[in-house]
XYZ file of C-alpha atoms in Angstrom:
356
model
C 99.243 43.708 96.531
C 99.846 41.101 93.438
C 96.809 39.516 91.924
C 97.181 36.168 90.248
C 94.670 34.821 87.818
C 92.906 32.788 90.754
C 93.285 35.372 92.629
C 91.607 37.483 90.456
C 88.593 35.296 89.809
C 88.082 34.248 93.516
C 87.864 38.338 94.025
C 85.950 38.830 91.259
C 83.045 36.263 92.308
C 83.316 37.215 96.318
C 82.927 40.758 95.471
C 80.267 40.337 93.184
C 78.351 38.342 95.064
C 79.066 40.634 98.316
C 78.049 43.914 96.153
C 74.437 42.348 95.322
C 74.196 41.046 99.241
C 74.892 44.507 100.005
C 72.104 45.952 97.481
C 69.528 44.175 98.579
C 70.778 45.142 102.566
C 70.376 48.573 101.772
C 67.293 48.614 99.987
C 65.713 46.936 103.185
C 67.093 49.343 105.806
C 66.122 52.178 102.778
C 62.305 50.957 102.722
C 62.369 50.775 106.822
C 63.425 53.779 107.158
C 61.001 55.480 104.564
C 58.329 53.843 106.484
C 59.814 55.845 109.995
C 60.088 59.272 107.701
C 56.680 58.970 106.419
C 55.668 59.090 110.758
C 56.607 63.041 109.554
C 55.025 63.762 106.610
C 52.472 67.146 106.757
C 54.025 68.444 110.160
C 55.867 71.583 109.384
C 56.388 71.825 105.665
C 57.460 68.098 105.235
C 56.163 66.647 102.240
C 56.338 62.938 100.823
C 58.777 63.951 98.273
C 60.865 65.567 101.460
C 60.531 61.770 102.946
C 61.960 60.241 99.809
C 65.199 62.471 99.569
C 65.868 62.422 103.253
C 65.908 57.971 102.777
C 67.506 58.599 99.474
C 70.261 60.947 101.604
C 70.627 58.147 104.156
C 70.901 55.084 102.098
C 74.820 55.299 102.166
C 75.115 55.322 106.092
C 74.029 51.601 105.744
C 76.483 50.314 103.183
C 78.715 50.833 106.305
C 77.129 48.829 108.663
C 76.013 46.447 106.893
C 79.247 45.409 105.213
C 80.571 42.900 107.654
C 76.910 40.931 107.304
C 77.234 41.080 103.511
C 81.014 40.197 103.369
C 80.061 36.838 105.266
C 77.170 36.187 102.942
C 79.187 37.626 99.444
C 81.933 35.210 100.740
C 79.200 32.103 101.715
C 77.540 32.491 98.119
C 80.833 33.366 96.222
C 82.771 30.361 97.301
C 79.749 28.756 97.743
C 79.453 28.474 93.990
C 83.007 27.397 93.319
C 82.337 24.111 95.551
C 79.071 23.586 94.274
C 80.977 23.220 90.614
C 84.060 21.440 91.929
C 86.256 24.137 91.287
C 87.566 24.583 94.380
C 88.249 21.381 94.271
C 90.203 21.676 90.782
C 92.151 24.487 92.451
C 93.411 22.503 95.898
C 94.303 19.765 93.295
C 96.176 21.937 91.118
C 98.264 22.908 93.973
C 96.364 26.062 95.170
C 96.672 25.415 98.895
C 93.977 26.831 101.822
C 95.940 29.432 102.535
C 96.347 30.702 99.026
C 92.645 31.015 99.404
C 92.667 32.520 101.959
C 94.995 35.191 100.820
C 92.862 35.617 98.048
C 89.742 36.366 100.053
C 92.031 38.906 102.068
C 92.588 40.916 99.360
C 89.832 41.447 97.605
C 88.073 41.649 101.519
C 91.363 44.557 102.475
C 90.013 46.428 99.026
C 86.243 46.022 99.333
C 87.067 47.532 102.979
C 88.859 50.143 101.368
C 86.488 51.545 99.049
C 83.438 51.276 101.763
C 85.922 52.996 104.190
C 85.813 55.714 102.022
C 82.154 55.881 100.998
C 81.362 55.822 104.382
C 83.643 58.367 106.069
C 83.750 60.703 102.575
C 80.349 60.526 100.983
C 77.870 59.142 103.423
C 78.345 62.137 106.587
C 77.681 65.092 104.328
C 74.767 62.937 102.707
C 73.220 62.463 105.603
C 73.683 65.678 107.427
C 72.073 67.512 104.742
C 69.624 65.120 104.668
C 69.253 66.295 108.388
C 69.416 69.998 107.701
C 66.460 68.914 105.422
C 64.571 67.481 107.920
C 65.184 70.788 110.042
C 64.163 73.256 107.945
C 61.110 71.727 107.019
C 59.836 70.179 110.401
C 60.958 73.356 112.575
C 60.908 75.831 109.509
C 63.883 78.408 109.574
C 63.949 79.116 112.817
C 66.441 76.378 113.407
C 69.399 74.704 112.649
C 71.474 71.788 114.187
C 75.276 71.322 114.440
C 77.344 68.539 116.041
C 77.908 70.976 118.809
C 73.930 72.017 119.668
C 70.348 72.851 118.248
C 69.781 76.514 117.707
C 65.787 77.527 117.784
C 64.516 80.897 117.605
C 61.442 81.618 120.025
C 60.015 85.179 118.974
C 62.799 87.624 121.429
C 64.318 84.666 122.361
C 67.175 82.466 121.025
C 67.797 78.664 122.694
C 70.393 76.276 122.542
C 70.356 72.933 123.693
C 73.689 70.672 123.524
C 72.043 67.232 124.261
C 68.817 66.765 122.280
C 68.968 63.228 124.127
C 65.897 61.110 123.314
C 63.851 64.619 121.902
C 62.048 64.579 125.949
C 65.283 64.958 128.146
C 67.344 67.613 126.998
C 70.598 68.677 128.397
C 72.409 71.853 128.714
C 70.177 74.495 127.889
C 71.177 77.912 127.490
C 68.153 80.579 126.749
C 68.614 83.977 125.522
C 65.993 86.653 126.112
C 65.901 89.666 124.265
C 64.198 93.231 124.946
C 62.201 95.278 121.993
C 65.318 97.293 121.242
C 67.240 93.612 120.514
C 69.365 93.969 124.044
C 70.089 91.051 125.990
C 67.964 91.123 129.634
C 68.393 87.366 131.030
C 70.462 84.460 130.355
C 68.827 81.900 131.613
C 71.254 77.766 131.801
C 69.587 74.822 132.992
C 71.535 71.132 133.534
C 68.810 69.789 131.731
C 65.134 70.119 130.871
C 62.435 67.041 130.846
C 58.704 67.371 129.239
C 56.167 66.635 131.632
C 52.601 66.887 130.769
C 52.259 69.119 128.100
C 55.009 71.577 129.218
C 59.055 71.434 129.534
C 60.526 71.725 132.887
C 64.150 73.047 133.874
C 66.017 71.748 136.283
C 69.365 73.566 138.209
C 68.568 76.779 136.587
C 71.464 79.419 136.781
C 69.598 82.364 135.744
C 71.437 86.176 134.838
C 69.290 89.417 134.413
C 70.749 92.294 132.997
C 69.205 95.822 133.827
C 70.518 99.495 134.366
C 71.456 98.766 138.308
C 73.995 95.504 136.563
C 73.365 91.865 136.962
C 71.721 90.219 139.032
C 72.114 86.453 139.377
C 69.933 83.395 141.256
C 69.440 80.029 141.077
C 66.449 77.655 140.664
C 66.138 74.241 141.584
C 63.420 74.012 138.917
C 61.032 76.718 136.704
C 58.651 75.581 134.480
C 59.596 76.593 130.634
C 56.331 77.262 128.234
C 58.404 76.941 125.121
C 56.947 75.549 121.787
C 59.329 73.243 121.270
C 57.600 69.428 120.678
C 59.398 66.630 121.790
C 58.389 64.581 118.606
C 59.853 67.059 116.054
C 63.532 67.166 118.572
C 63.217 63.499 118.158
C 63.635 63.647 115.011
C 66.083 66.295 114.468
C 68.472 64.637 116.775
C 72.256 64.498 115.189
C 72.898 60.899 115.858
C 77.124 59.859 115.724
C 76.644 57.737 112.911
C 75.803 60.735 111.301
C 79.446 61.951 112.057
C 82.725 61.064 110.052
C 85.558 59.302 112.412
C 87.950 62.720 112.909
C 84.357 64.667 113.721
C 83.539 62.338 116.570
C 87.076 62.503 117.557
C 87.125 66.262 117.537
C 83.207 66.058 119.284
C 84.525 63.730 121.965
C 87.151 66.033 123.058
C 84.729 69.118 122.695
C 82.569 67.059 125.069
C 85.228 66.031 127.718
C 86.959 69.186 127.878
C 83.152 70.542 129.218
C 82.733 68.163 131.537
C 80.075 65.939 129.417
C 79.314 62.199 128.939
C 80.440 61.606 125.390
C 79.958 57.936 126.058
C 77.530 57.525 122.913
C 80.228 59.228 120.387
C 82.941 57.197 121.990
C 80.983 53.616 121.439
C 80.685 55.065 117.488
C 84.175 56.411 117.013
C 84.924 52.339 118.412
C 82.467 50.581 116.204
C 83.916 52.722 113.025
C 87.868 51.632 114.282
C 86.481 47.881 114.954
C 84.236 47.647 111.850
C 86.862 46.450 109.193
C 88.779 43.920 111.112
C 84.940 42.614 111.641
C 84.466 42.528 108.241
C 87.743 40.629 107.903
C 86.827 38.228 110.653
C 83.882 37.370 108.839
C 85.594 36.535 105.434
C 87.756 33.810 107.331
C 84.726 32.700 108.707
C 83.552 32.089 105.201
C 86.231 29.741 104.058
C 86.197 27.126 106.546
C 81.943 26.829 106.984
C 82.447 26.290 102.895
C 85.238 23.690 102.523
C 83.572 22.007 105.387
C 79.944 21.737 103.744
C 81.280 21.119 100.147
C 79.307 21.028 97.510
C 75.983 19.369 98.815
C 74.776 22.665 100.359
C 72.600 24.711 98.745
C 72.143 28.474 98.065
C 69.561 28.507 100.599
C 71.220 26.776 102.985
C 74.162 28.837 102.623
C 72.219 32.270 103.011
C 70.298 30.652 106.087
C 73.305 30.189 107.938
C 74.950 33.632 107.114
C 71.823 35.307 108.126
C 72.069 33.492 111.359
C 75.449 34.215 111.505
C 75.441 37.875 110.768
C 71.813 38.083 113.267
C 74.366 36.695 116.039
C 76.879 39.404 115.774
C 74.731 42.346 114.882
C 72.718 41.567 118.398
C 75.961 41.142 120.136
C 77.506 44.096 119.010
C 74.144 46.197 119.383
C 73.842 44.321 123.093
C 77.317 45.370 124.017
C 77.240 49.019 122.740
C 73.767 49.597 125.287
C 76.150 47.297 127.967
C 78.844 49.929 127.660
C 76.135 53.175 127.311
C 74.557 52.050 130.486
C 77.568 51.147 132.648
C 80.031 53.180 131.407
C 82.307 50.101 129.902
C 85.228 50.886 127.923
C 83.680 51.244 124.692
C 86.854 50.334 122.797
C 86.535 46.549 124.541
C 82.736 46.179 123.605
C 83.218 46.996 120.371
C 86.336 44.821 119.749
C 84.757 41.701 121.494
C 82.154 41.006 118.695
C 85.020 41.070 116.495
C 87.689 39.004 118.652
C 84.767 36.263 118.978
C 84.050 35.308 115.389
C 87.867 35.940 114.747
C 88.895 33.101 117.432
C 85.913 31.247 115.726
C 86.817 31.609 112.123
C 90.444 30.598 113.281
C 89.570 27.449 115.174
C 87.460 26.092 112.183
C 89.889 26.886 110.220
C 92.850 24.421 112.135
C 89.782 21.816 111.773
C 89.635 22.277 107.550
C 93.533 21.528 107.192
């Protein structure tokens, strides 16, 4: 990938002006999600400082979805800046055509993506699961630990684990494990799923085993109420979300999840929205260079960030509307992720036949 010296200083001033866009995104979503973490502070052993870290731990998660949004504005203010001072202008004259611009914008856009690509799938998973793990040990103490493939809690003899955390008030494939004084198992106890009613859980298609001297003996329940100490606000907020998972992880989960039977539709609409994410982001830089040329140099900086927030508003609603469209009717995540993306591409492309 050859760099010219316009080349060079169009990437230079896109990805400057894309890095501080992205700065101020993440301190936003950073100070939001403080706000959520302070909900926990002084249940369990979770202390302000505990708050900070676990925001501090998640911070990189966002640089990842927010980079499309702050490519289009980077690209709005970078360029933006070279029309406002005519040098755009100087370089069409000079014999630097549109689509030598838009080349540039490509690759500095292909290299940004690069570099995010890998903060996101290298440094932000471990980040935030420890940052998880955290949240855990404090909230729930040591007698529990999550992993992409359950929660683990200990409940004095006996040991639980729950595959779907869910919402932190539907839970799904429980498995409990009761224990005698001398540390032998007695009853295995699976339930489909559980719900909290009242002020108490509730298991539903129980499959229950009881081990004694004369063997095992096995029944089934359509429902048992479960006294278990387990709070629905603390699961809530233990849950391992798939943002939280790298792209081969999800892969790996979504086949652990199919090959037992389970709706993995959640992980699938992530593992889709990671895939779709940089052509997005590319999408968006084409959009750039046509809404410039076309304004010129008598739009403002404010003017310029008000339409790439409305802009980047549009298709972060229409990608979040689409991922619940394809979570509640079981849509093809791969085509509700890529239709965001397809839109503002056919967009960007159409305004861009009307700059020539």
């Amino acid at each position: 990938m050859m760099f010219g010296i316009l080349d060079r200083y169009i990437g230079w001033t896109i990805a400057r002006a894309t890095a501080m866009t992205i700065l101020v995104l993440v301190i936003l979503l950073s100070f939001v999600n403080l706000v959520e973490e302070l909900d926990q502070v002084s249940r369990g052993g979770y202390t302000m400082g505990d708050a900070l870290l676990v925001s501090l731990l998640t911070a990189p998660r966002y640089l990842f979805e927010v980079f499309p949004v702050a490519a289009l504005l980077g690209s709005l203010l970078g360029l933006g800046g070279l029309a406002a001072r005519s040098e755009l202008v100087a370089m069409r004259t000079a014999g630097f055509s549109l689509g030598h611009i838009m080349l540039a914008v490509l690759k500095v856009g292909v290299l940004m993506m690069l570099v995010v690509v890998a903060f996101s799938e290298l440094l932000a998973p471990p980040a935030e699961q420890y940052a998880q793990e955290l949240r855990t040990g404090k909230l729930l103490g040591q007698q529990a630990l999550t992993s992409r493939y359950g929660f683990w809690a200990r409940d004095e003899q006996a040991f639980i684990n729950i595959r779907s955390l869910g919402d932190g008030r539907h839970l799904r494939d429980i498995t409990i494990y009761e224990f005698d004084g001398d540390d032998r198992l007695r009853l295995a106890t699976h339930a489909a799923r559980a719900d909290y009613e009242g002020d108490h859980w509730v298991l539903r298609d129980i499959a229950q085993s009881e081990l004694d001297e004369g063997g095992v003996q096995v029944r089934s329940l359509a429902s048992a109420r479960w006294d278990s100490p387990l709070d629905p606000a603390l699961l809530s907020a233990v849950v391992v979300r798939p943002t939280m998972l790298p792209l081969w992880e999800l892969a790996d989960y979504i086949a652990f999840m199919r090959e037992n039977a389970q709706s993995a539709i959640d992980y699938e609409v992530a593992f889709w929205l990671k895939i779709v994410n940089p052509f997005a982001t590319l999408a968006m830089l084409f959009l750039a260079v046509p809404f410039v040329l076309r304004a010129g140099r008598n739009v403002g900086v404010g003017q310029r960030i008000f339409l790439g927030a409305v802009v980047g508003a549009v298709f972060f609603l229409l990608t979040r509307a689409l991922s619940y469209v394809a979570v509640v009717y079981q849509i093809d995540p791969a085509v509700t992720a890529v239709v965001p993306a397809g839109v503002f591409l056919v967009l960007a492309l159409l305004l861009l036949r009307r700059v020539r």
